[in-house]
Amino acid sequence: MGVAVSAMTRKREAPMPADRLAGERVDHRFKALPPDAEGLTVGALAAERRSLFTGGFTTPVLALSAESVEHNLALLETYSERHGLAFAPHGKTSMSPQLFARQLERGAWGITAAVPHQARVYRAFGVGRIFLANELVDAAALRWLASELNRDPDFRFLCYVDSVRGVELMDEALRAAGATRPVEVVVELGAGEGARTGARTEAECAAIADAVAAVPTLRLTGVAGYEGEVPGADGDSVRAWLRRLVALAAEFDRSDRFDGTGEIVISAGGSAWFDAVADVFAEIPVLSRPVLKLLRSGAYISHDDGHYRHLTPFNRVPEEGSLQPAFRLWAQVVSRPSAGQAFVNAGKRDAAYDLDLPEAQVVRDGRTGEIRPAAGVTVTGLSDQHGWLTTTPEANLEVGDWVGMGLSHPCTSFDKWQLIPLVEADGTVTDFIRTFF
């Protein structure tokens, strides 16, 4: 006993190779890119620094603010360092190797995944540490994992276990695959009755830990969970669950269940309660080994103009900074059938709509190019390829105008676009963000 909780002294990962993304050819696969750019490489098109508005891009087109992405990356880097947290942002948000590289350059410990496909994308672009926030019981995926671990002694992989049966399935598949290195696992504590995954009681967690100890293919490294699933979540209930998680780790440590691991991993943290995670993880007692306090928030990189704008912890702790929404979806008015109604050419195939509808923010005048606030314009519905707008007389909207809209929920915004222009404040496109969903 007596080992202090470890600070954020992790070596920063080197950027991953993105040159092969820059070498990809521009063609019909990618929405909104200039037709006259067909045949250019993505890197060559980015080097032309075209205007999003006058450079031949077709509508609808999703743009990602270069300045806001940089601001958000810097903010979570300093926030994590200030609170002594390691950071493995959830990559499911963007599924973009270029953004993973920038997160790793900004001090991220690794990248979190949800499913095996995501982990395979990460490995294809050189991510050296992956935290899979799910129990992995797919035999084919476990064969691939065993191969990766056997092939690369520097690759580190952790995943949840939340059942004795899951331990049995993992052990069976890993043995059959000839795994030579044990897979590191963390017991998932469920957030309560009616929540999502995870063992519901400490007794169940202990039984799972004992099952892990009984097989040679797994190594118990820590405990984890997702506080965003606490039923009726508020500051008190979330902190109470996080204290249960910390207490579980302390009990496992007292009972020598972490024998064989060099550090104890305690992980939580979505994008709505990371302030509570920081508060409670600051209370982690001294354990027998250094503690890796691992935060997994992912939506921060683009933030949004809806769901996370309302939920972000920075609303509660404004002195720590604020995130900036980075997405803007531009669509063109293609029909103005009445004084109170207009239609743009972006719909469910282009915009996130699972949590909130897009928010009309600005209008770019089709005649002059002037950009003005979208006064009197409201998005009231989406069809597959149309956005329904309700307008008041002050809208002054006509066919040909472009409407810039803010989006809600980054995870279902990124996944509708394979190549997203990265745009500076004046409309200059400086790069293209490739996604792999």
CSV table of C-alpha atoms in Angstrom, one decimal:
chain,number,residue,atom,x,y,z
A,1,MET,CA,0.0,0.0,0.0
A,2,GLY,CA,0.9,3.7,-0.1
A,3,VAL,CA,1.3,4.3,-3.8
A,4,ALA,CA,0.0,7.7,-4.7
A,5,VAL,CA,-2.6,8.3,-7.4
A,6,SER,CA,-0.7,8.8,-10.7
A,7,ALA,CA,-0.7,12.2,-12.4
A,8,MET,CA,-1.1,12.9,-16.1
A,9,THR,CA,2.5,12.0,-17.1
A,10,ARG,CA,1.6,9.8,-20.1
A,11,LYS,CA,3.8,10.1,-23.2
A,12,ARG,CA,1.9,11.8,-26.0
A,13,GLU,CA,1.3,9.5,-29.0
A,14,ALA,CA,2.9,10.4,-32.3
A,15,PRO,CA,0.4,11.6,-35.0
A,16,MET,CA,-0.9,8.8,-37.2
A,17,PRO,CA,-0.2,8.7,-40.9
A,18,ALA,CA,-2.8,10.8,-42.7
A,19,ASP,CA,-0.9,11.0,-46.0
A,20,ARG,CA,-2.9,8.2,-47.6
A,21,LEU,CA,-6.1,10.1,-46.8
A,22,ALA,CA,-4.7,13.2,-48.6
A,23,GLY,CA,-3.9,11.0,-51.5
A,24,GLU,CA,-7.5,9.7,-52.0
A,25,ARG,CA,-9.1,10.8,-55.2
A,26,VAL,CA,-12.1,13.2,-55.2
A,27,ASP,CA,-15.1,11.7,-57.1
A,28,HIS,CA,-18.8,11.0,-57.0
A,29,ARG,CA,-18.5,9.1,-53.6
A,30,PHE,CA,-18.3,12.4,-51.7
A,31,LYS,CA,-21.3,14.6,-51.3
A,32,ALA,CA,-21.0,18.4,-52.1
A,33,LEU,CA,-17.5,18.5,-53.4
A,34,PRO,CA,-16.9,20.6,-56.5
A,35,PRO,CA,-17.7,18.6,-59.7
A,36,ASP,CA,-14.7,20.3,-61.4
A,37,ALA,CA,-12.4,18.8,-58.7
A,38,GLU,CA,-13.0,15.2,-59.9
A,39,GLY,CA,-9.7,13.4,-60.2
A,40,LEU,CA,-7.8,15.7,-57.9
A,41,THR,CA,-6.5,14.2,-54.7
A,42,VAL,CA,-8.1,15.4,-51.5
A,43,GLY,CA,-4.8,17.0,-50.5
A,44,ALA,CA,-4.5,18.8,-53.8
A,45,LEU,CA,-8.1,20.2,-53.5
A,46,ALA,CA,-7.4,21.3,-49.9
A,47,ALA,CA,-4.2,23.1,-51.1
A,48,GLU,CA,-6.3,25.2,-53.5
A,49,ARG,CA,-8.0,26.8,-50.5
A,50,ARG,CA,-11.3,27.3,-52.3
A,51,SER,CA,-14.2,29.3,-50.9
A,52,LEU,CA,-17.0,27.1,-49.5
A,53,PHE,CA,-19.4,29.6,-51.1
A,54,THR,CA,-17.8,30.4,-54.5
A,55,GLY,CA,-15.4,27.6,-55.1
A,56,GLY,CA,-17.8,25.2,-56.8
A,57,PHE,CA,-19.2,23.3,-53.7
A,58,THR,CA,-22.8,22.1,-54.2
A,59,THR,CA,-25.5,22.2,-51.6
A,60,PRO,CA,-26.2,20.7,-49.2
A,61,VAL,CA,-22.7,20.9,-47.7
A,62,LEU,CA,-21.7,20.3,-44.1
A,63,ALA,CA,-18.8,22.5,-42.9
A,64,LEU,CA,-16.7,22.1,-39.8
A,65,SER,CA,-15.2,25.3,-38.3
A,66,ALA,CA,-11.4,25.1,-38.1
A,67,GLU,CA,-11.2,27.6,-35.3
A,68,SER,CA,-13.9,25.9,-33.1
A,69,VAL,CA,-12.3,22.5,-33.5
A,70,GLU,CA,-9.0,23.9,-32.4
A,71,HIS,CA,-10.6,25.7,-29.5
A,72,ASN,CA,-12.4,22.6,-28.3
A,73,LEU,CA,-9.3,20.4,-28.6
A,74,ALA,CA,-7.3,22.9,-26.5
A,75,LEU,CA,-10.0,23.3,-23.9
A,76,LEU,CA,-10.4,19.6,-23.0
A,77,GLU,CA,-6.6,19.1,-23.0
A,78,THR,CA,-6.2,21.8,-20.4
A,79,TYR,CA,-9.3,20.7,-18.5
A,80,SER,CA,-8.0,17.1,-18.2
A,81,GLU,CA,-4.6,18.3,-17.1
A,82,ARG,CA,-6.0,20.7,-14.6
A,83,HIS,CA,-8.0,17.9,-13.0
A,84,GLY,CA,-5.3,15.1,-13.2
A,85,LEU,CA,-7.3,13.1,-15.6
A,86,ALA,CA,-6.1,10.9,-18.4
A,87,PHE,CA,-8.3,11.2,-21.5
A,88,ALA,CA,-9.5,8.6,-24.0
A,89,PRO,CA,-12.1,10.5,-26.1
A,90,HIS,CA,-14.8,8.4,-27.6
A,91,GLY,CA,-14.0,8.0,-31.3
A,92,LYS,CA,-17.5,6.9,-32.2
A,93,THR,CA,-18.4,10.6,-32.4
A,94,SER,CA,-16.3,11.5,-35.4
A,95,MET,CA,-14.8,8.2,-36.7
A,96,SER,CA,-12.1,10.4,-38.2
A,97,PRO,CA,-8.5,9.4,-38.0
A,98,GLN,CA,-7.4,13.0,-38.7
A,99,LEU,CA,-9.3,14.1,-35.6
A,100,PHE,CA,-8.0,11.2,-33.6
A,101,ALA,CA,-4.5,12.3,-34.5
A,102,ARG,CA,-5.1,15.8,-33.2
A,103,GLN,CA,-6.6,14.4,-30.0
A,104,LEU,CA,-3.6,12.3,-29.4
A,105,GLU,CA,-1.3,15.2,-30.2
A,106,ARG,CA,-3.3,17.1,-27.6
A,107,GLY,CA,-2.3,14.6,-24.9
A,108,ALA,CA,-5.0,12.0,-25.2
A,109,TRP,CA,-4.0,8.6,-23.6
A,110,GLY,CA,-5.8,6.7,-26.3
A,111,ILE,CA,-9.2,6.5,-28.1
A,112,THR,CA,-12.4,4.9,-26.9
A,113,ALA,CA,-14.4,2.6,-29.1
A,114,ALA,CA,-17.9,1.0,-28.8
A,115,VAL,CA,-17.8,-1.9,-31.3
A,116,PRO,CA,-15.1,-4.0,-33.0
A,117,HIS,CA,-15.3,-2.2,-36.4
A,118,GLN,CA,-14.3,1.0,-34.8
A,119,ALA,CA,-11.3,-0.6,-33.1
A,120,ARG,CA,-10.2,-2.0,-36.5
A,121,VAL,CA,-10.4,1.5,-38.0
A,122,TYR,CA,-8.3,2.8,-35.1
A,123,ARG,CA,-5.7,0.2,-35.6
A,124,ALA,CA,-5.6,0.8,-39.4
A,125,PHE,CA,-4.4,4.3,-38.5
A,126,GLY,CA,-2.0,3.4,-35.8
A,127,VAL,CA,-3.9,4.1,-32.6
A,128,GLY,CA,-1.7,2.4,-29.9
A,129,ARG,CA,-4.2,2.4,-27.0
A,130,ILE,CA,-7.9,1.5,-27.3
A,131,PHE,CA,-10.5,1.4,-24.6
A,132,LEU,CA,-13.6,-0.6,-25.8
A,133,ALA,CA,-16.6,0.6,-23.7
A,134,ASN,CA,-18.5,-2.6,-24.2
A,135,GLU,CA,-18.2,-6.3,-23.4
A,136,LEU,CA,-16.6,-8.0,-26.3
A,137,VAL,CA,-18.0,-11.5,-26.9
A,138,ASP,CA,-17.9,-11.8,-30.7
A,139,ALA,CA,-15.6,-14.8,-31.5
A,140,ALA,CA,-14.5,-13.4,-34.8
A,141,ALA,CA,-13.6,-10.0,-33.3
A,142,LEU,CA,-11.8,-11.7,-30.5
A,143,ARG,CA,-9.7,-13.7,-33.0
A,144,TRP,CA,-8.8,-10.4,-34.7
A,145,LEU,CA,-7.9,-8.9,-31.3
A,146,ALA,CA,-5.7,-11.8,-30.3
A,147,SER,CA,-3.9,-11.5,-33.6
A,148,GLU,CA,-3.3,-7.7,-33.1
A,149,LEU,CA,-2.1,-8.3,-29.5
A,150,ASN,CA,0.2,-11.1,-30.7
A,151,ARG,CA,1.5,-9.0,-33.6
A,152,ASP,CA,2.2,-5.8,-31.7
A,153,PRO,CA,3.7,-6.0,-28.2
A,154,ASP,CA,3.2,-2.2,-27.7
A,155,PHE,CA,-0.6,-2.3,-28.5
A,156,ARG,CA,-2.7,-1.9,-25.4
A,157,PHE,CA,-6.4,-2.8,-25.3
A,158,LEU,CA,-9.0,-2.7,-22.5
A,159,CYS,CA,-12.6,-3.6,-22.6
A,160,TYR,CA,-15.6,-4.1,-20.3
A,161,VAL,CA,-16.8,-7.3,-18.7
A,162,ASP,CA,-20.3,-7.3,-17.2
A,163,SER,CA,-21.2,-10.9,-16.8
A,164,VAL,CA,-19.7,-14.3,-15.9
A,165,ARG,CA,-21.1,-15.7,-19.2
A,166,GLY,CA,-19.2,-12.9,-21.0
A,167,VAL,CA,-16.0,-14.0,-19.3
A,168,GLU,CA,-16.6,-17.6,-20.4
A,169,LEU,CA,-17.2,-16.6,-24.0
A,170,MET,CA,-14.1,-14.4,-24.1
A,171,ASP,CA,-11.9,-17.1,-22.6
A,172,GLU,CA,-13.2,-19.7,-25.1
A,173,ALA,CA,-12.6,-17.5,-28.1
A,174,LEU,CA,-9.2,-16.3,-27.0
A,175,ARG,CA,-8.0,-19.8,-26.3
A,176,ALA,CA,-9.2,-21.0,-29.7
A,177,ALA,CA,-7.4,-18.0,-31.3
A,178,GLY,CA,-4.1,-18.9,-29.6
A,179,ALA,CA,-3.9,-15.6,-27.7
A,180,THR,CA,-0.4,-15.2,-26.1
A,181,ARG,CA,-1.2,-12.0,-24.2
A,182,PRO,CA,-4.1,-11.7,-21.7
A,183,VAL,CA,-6.7,-9.1,-22.6
A,184,GLU,CA,-7.1,-6.4,-20.0
A,185,VAL,CA,-10.6,-6.0,-18.7
A,186,VAL,CA,-12.5,-3.7,-16.4
A,187,VAL,CA,-15.6,-4.7,-14.6
A,188,GLU,CA,-18.6,-2.5,-15.6
A,189,LEU,CA,-20.8,-1.3,-12.8
A,190,GLY,CA,-24.2,-0.6,-14.1
A,191,ALA,CA,-25.7,2.8,-13.4
A,192,GLY,CA,-28.9,1.4,-11.8
A,193,GLU,CA,-32.1,-0.5,-12.5
A,194,GLY,CA,-33.5,0.4,-15.9
A,195,ALA,CA,-30.1,1.8,-17.1
A,196,ARG,CA,-28.1,0.3,-19.9
A,197,THR,CA,-25.3,-2.3,-19.5
A,198,GLY,CA,-23.2,-3.3,-16.5
A,199,ALA,CA,-23.6,-5.5,-13.4
A,200,ARG,CA,-26.2,-4.1,-11.1
A,201,THR,CA,-24.7,-4.9,-7.7
A,202,GLU,CA,-21.3,-5.0,-6.1
A,203,ALA,CA,-21.8,-8.7,-5.4
A,204,GLU,CA,-22.3,-9.4,-9.1
A,205,CYS,CA,-19.2,-7.3,-9.9
A,206,ALA,CA,-17.2,-9.4,-7.4
A,207,ALA,CA,-18.4,-12.6,-9.1
A,208,ILE,CA,-17.3,-11.3,-12.4
A,209,ALA,CA,-13.9,-10.4,-11.1
A,210,ASP,CA,-13.5,-13.9,-9.6
A,211,ALA,CA,-14.4,-15.4,-13.0
A,212,VAL,CA,-11.7,-13.3,-14.6
A,213,ALA,CA,-9.2,-14.4,-12.1
A,214,ALA,CA,-10.0,-18.0,-12.9
A,215,VAL,CA,-8.9,-17.8,-16.6
A,216,PRO,CA,-5.5,-17.1,-18.1
A,217,THR,CA,-6.7,-15.2,-21.1
A,218,LEU,CA,-8.0,-12.2,-19.2
A,219,ARG,CA,-6.4,-9.8,-16.6
A,220,LEU,CA,-8.5,-7.6,-14.3
A,221,THR,CA,-7.2,-4.0,-14.6
A,222,GLY,CA,-9.9,-1.9,-13.1
A,223,VAL,CA,-13.6,-0.8,-13.0
A,224,ALA,CA,-15.6,1.5,-15.2
A,225,GLY,CA,-19.1,2.6,-16.2
A,226,TYR,CA,-21.1,5.4,-17.8
A,227,GLU,CA,-22.7,7.9,-15.4
A,228,GLY,CA,-24.9,9.3,-18.1
A,229,GLU,CA,-27.2,6.3,-17.7
A,230,VAL,CA,-28.0,7.0,-14.0
A,231,PRO,CA,-31.8,7.0,-13.9
A,232,GLY,CA,-33.1,10.6,-13.4
A,233,ALA,CA,-29.5,11.8,-13.4
A,234,ASP,CA,-28.7,15.0,-11.5
A,235,GLY,CA,-25.6,16.2,-9.7
A,236,ASP,CA,-26.2,14.3,-6.5
A,237,SER,CA,-27.3,11.0,-8.1
A,238,VAL,CA,-24.4,11.0,-10.6
A,239,ARG,CA,-21.9,11.7,-7.8
A,240,ALA,CA,-23.4,9.0,-5.6
A,241,TRP,CA,-23.0,6.4,-8.4
A,242,LEU,CA,-19.4,7.6,-9.2
A,243,ARG,CA,-18.5,7.1,-5.5
A,244,ARG,CA,-19.9,3.6,-5.7
A,245,LEU,CA,-17.5,3.0,-8.7
A,246,VAL,CA,-14.5,4.3,-6.7
A,247,ALA,CA,-15.5,2.3,-3.7
A,248,LEU,CA,-15.7,-0.8,-5.8
A,249,ALA,CA,-12.2,-0.2,-7.1
A,250,ALA,CA,-11.0,0.2,-3.5
A,251,GLU,CA,-12.6,-3.0,-2.4
A,252,PHE,CA,-11.2,-4.9,-5.3
A,253,ASP,CA,-7.8,-3.5,-4.4
A,254,ARG,CA,-8.1,-4.6,-0.7
A,255,SER,CA,-9.0,-8.1,-1.8
A,256,ASP,CA,-6.0,-8.3,-4.1
A,257,ARG,CA,-8.1,-8.7,-7.2
A,258,PHE,CA,-5.8,-6.4,-9.2
A,259,ASP,CA,-2.8,-8.7,-8.7
A,260,GLY,CA,-0.8,-8.8,-11.9
A,261,THR,CA,-1.5,-5.3,-13.2
A,262,GLY,CA,0.8,-2.3,-12.9
A,263,GLU,CA,-1.9,0.3,-12.6
A,264,ILE,CA,-5.6,0.4,-11.6
A,265,VAL,CA,-7.9,1.9,-14.2
A,266,ILE,CA,-11.0,3.7,-13.0
A,267,SER,CA,-13.0,5.1,-16.0
A,268,ALA,CA,-16.2,7.0,-16.6
A,269,GLY,CA,-17.2,10.2,-18.3
A,270,GLY,CA,-19.6,11.1,-21.1
A,271,SER,CA,-20.1,14.6,-22.4
A,272,ALA,CA,-22.8,15.7,-19.9
A,273,TRP,CA,-21.3,15.0,-16.4
A,274,PHE,CA,-17.5,15.2,-16.7
A,275,ASP,CA,-17.4,17.8,-14.0
A,276,ALA,CA,-18.9,15.3,-11.6
A,277,VAL,CA,-16.3,12.8,-12.8
A,278,ALA,CA,-13.5,15.2,-12.1
A,279,ASP,CA,-14.9,16.0,-8.6
A,280,VAL,CA,-15.3,12.4,-7.5
A,281,PHE,CA,-12.1,11.1,-9.1
A,282,ALA,CA,-10.2,13.8,-7.1
A,283,GLU,CA,-11.4,11.9,-4.0
A,284,ILE,CA,-9.9,8.5,-5.1
A,285,PRO,CA,-8.0,7.2,-2.1
A,286,VAL,CA,-4.4,6.0,-2.2
A,287,LEU,CA,-4.4,2.4,-3.5
A,288,SER,CA,-1.8,-0.2,-3.8
A,289,ARG,CA,-0.9,0.8,-7.4
A,290,PRO,CA,-1.0,4.0,-9.4
A,291,VAL,CA,-4.5,4.9,-10.6
A,292,LEU,CA,-5.3,5.8,-14.2
A,293,LYS,CA,-8.3,8.1,-13.9
A,294,LEU,CA,-9.7,7.8,-17.4
A,295,LEU,CA,-12.2,10.2,-18.9
A,296,ARG,CA,-14.0,9.3,-22.1
A,297,SER,CA,-16.0,12.3,-23.3
A,298,GLY,CA,-16.2,12.5,-27.1
A,299,ALA,CA,-18.8,15.0,-28.3
A,300,TYR,CA,-16.7,17.9,-27.2
A,301,ILE,CA,-14.6,18.0,-30.4
A,302,SER,CA,-17.4,19.6,-32.5
A,303,HIS,CA,-19.9,20.3,-29.6
A,304,ASP,CA,-23.3,21.3,-31.0
A,305,ASP,CA,-26.1,23.8,-31.2
A,306,GLY,CA,-28.7,21.8,-29.4
A,307,HIS,CA,-28.5,18.8,-27.1
A,308,TYR,CA,-24.9,19.3,-25.8
A,309,ARG,CA,-25.3,23.1,-25.8
A,310,HIS,CA,-27.8,22.5,-23.0
A,311,LEU,CA,-26.1,19.6,-21.2
A,312,THR,CA,-22.5,20.6,-21.2
A,313,PRO,CA,-20.9,20.8,-17.8
A,314,PHE,CA,-19.3,24.1,-18.7
A,315,ASN,CA,-22.7,25.6,-18.2
A,316,ARG,CA,-22.3,24.7,-14.5
A,317,VAL,CA,-18.6,25.7,-14.3
A,318,PRO,CA,-18.3,28.6,-16.6
A,319,GLU,CA,-15.0,29.7,-15.0
A,320,GLU,CA,-13.5,26.6,-16.6
A,321,GLY,CA,-14.2,27.8,-20.2
A,322,SER,CA,-16.8,27.0,-22.8
A,323,LEU,CA,-17.0,24.8,-25.9
A,324,GLN,CA,-17.9,26.2,-29.3
A,325,PRO,CA,-20.3,24.6,-31.8
A,326,ALA,CA,-18.2,23.7,-34.9
A,327,PHE,CA,-20.9,22.4,-37.3
A,328,ARG,CA,-22.8,24.4,-39.8
A,329,LEU,CA,-24.9,22.7,-42.5
A,330,TRP,CA,-25.5,24.9,-45.6
A,331,ALA,CA,-28.5,24.3,-47.8
A,332,GLN,CA,-30.1,26.2,-50.6
A,333,VAL,CA,-33.7,27.4,-50.8
A,334,VAL,CA,-35.2,25.5,-53.7
A,335,SER,CA,-38.8,26.4,-53.3
A,336,ARG,CA,-40.8,29.3,-51.8
A,337,PRO,CA,-44.4,28.2,-52.3
A,338,SER,CA,-45.9,30.7,-50.0
A,339,ALA,CA,-45.1,33.8,-47.8
A,340,GLY,CA,-44.9,31.6,-44.8
A,341,GLN,CA,-43.1,28.6,-46.1
A,342,ALA,CA,-39.8,27.7,-47.8
A,343,PHE,CA,-37.9,24.5,-48.6
A,344,VAL,CA,-34.2,23.9,-48.6
A,345,ASN,CA,-32.4,20.9,-50.2
A,346,ALA,CA,-31.1,19.3,-47.0
A,347,GLY,CA,-33.0,16.6,-45.1
A,348,LYS,CA,-32.6,13.5,-43.0
A,349,ARG,CA,-29.8,12.2,-45.2
A,350,ASP,CA,-27.8,15.3,-44.4
A,351,ALA,CA,-28.7,16.6,-40.9
A,352,ALA,CA,-28.9,15.0,-37.4
A,353,TYR,CA,-32.5,14.9,-36.3
A,354,ASP,CA,-32.7,12.2,-33.6
A,355,LEU,CA,-32.5,14.7,-30.7
A,356,ASP,CA,-33.4,18.1,-32.2
A,357,LEU,CA,-34.2,19.6,-35.5
A,358,PRO,CA,-31.5,21.9,-37.1
A,359,GLU,CA,-31.5,25.5,-36.1
A,360,ALA,CA,-31.6,28.2,-38.8
A,361,GLN,CA,-28.8,30.6,-37.9
A,362,VAL,CA,-27.7,32.7,-40.9
A,363,VAL,CA,-28.8,33.3,-44.5
A,364,ARG,CA,-26.3,34.0,-47.4
A,365,ASP,CA,-28.0,36.2,-49.9
A,366,GLY,CA,-28.1,34.5,-53.3
A,367,ARG,CA,-27.8,37.8,-55.1
A,368,THR,CA,-25.1,39.6,-53.1
A,369,GLY,CA,-23.3,37.0,-51.1
A,370,GLU,CA,-24.0,39.0,-47.9
A,371,ILE,CA,-24.5,36.9,-44.8
A,372,ARG,CA,-27.2,38.0,-42.3
A,373,PRO,CA,-28.9,36.5,-39.3
A,374,ALA,CA,-31.7,34.1,-40.2
A,375,ALA,CA,-34.4,36.3,-38.6
A,376,GLY,CA,-37.9,34.9,-39.0
A,377,VAL,CA,-36.7,31.5,-40.3
A,378,THR,CA,-37.5,28.3,-38.3
A,379,VAL,CA,-36.8,24.7,-39.3
A,380,THR,CA,-40.0,22.8,-38.6
A,381,GLY,CA,-39.4,19.4,-40.2
A,382,LEU,CA,-37.3,17.2,-42.4
A,383,SER,CA,-38.1,14.9,-45.3
A,384,ASP,CA,-35.4,12.6,-46.7
A,385,GLN,CA,-34.0,15.4,-48.9
A,386,HIS,CA,-35.9,18.5,-47.9
A,387,GLY,CA,-35.9,20.8,-44.9
A,388,TRP,CA,-39.2,22.4,-44.1
A,389,LEU,CA,-38.9,26.1,-43.1
A,390,THR,CA,-41.6,28.3,-41.6
A,391,THR,CA,-41.0,32.0,-42.3
A,392,THR,CA,-42.3,35.3,-41.0
A,393,PRO,CA,-42.3,38.6,-43.1
A,394,GLU,CA,-38.9,39.6,-41.7
A,395,ALA,CA,-37.3,36.6,-43.2
A,396,ASN,CA,-36.9,38.1,-46.7
A,397,LEU,CA,-36.0,34.7,-48.1
A,398,GLU,CA,-36.0,33.7,-51.8
A,399,VAL,CA,-35.1,30.8,-54.0
A,400,GLY,CA,-31.3,30.6,-54.4
A,401,ASP,CA,-30.4,31.9,-50.9
A,402,TRP,CA,-28.2,29.6,-48.7
A,403,VAL,CA,-29.4,28.9,-45.2
A,404,GLY,CA,-26.7,28.0,-42.6
A,405,MET,CA,-28.0,25.7,-39.9
A,406,GLY,CA,-26.6,24.6,-36.5
A,407,LEU,CA,-27.0,20.9,-35.7
A,408,SER,CA,-27.8,18.9,-32.5
A,409,HIS,CA,-25.9,15.7,-31.6
A,410,PRO,CA,-22.5,15.4,-33.2
A,411,CYS,CA,-22.6,11.6,-33.4
A,412,THR,CA,-25.4,11.6,-35.9
A,413,SER,CA,-24.0,14.5,-37.8
A,414,PHE,CA,-20.5,13.1,-38.6
A,415,ASP,CA,-22.0,9.8,-39.7
A,416,LYS,CA,-23.9,11.3,-42.7
A,417,TRP,CA,-20.8,12.6,-44.4
A,418,GLN,CA,-17.7,10.8,-45.6
A,419,LEU,CA,-15.6,13.9,-46.4
A,420,ILE,CA,-16.3,17.2,-44.5
A,421,PRO,CA,-14.7,20.5,-45.4
A,422,LEU,CA,-12.8,22.1,-42.6
A,423,VAL,CA,-13.5,25.8,-43.0
A,424,GLU,CA,-12.0,29.0,-41.7
A,425,ALA,CA,-14.2,31.9,-40.5
A,426,ASP,CA,-14.0,33.6,-43.9
A,427,GLY,CA,-15.2,30.5,-45.7
A,428,THR,CA,-11.8,29.3,-46.9
A,429,VAL,CA,-11.6,25.5,-47.0
A,430,THR,CA,-8.3,24.4,-45.6
A,431,ASP,CA,-8.7,20.6,-45.3
A,432,PHE,CA,-11.2,17.8,-45.5
A,433,ILE,CA,-12.1,15.5,-42.6
A,434,ARG,CA,-12.5,11.8,-43.7
A,435,THR,CA,-14.9,9.6,-41.7
A,436,PHE,CA,-15.2,5.8,-41.5
A,437,PHE,CA,-18.6,4.7,-40.3
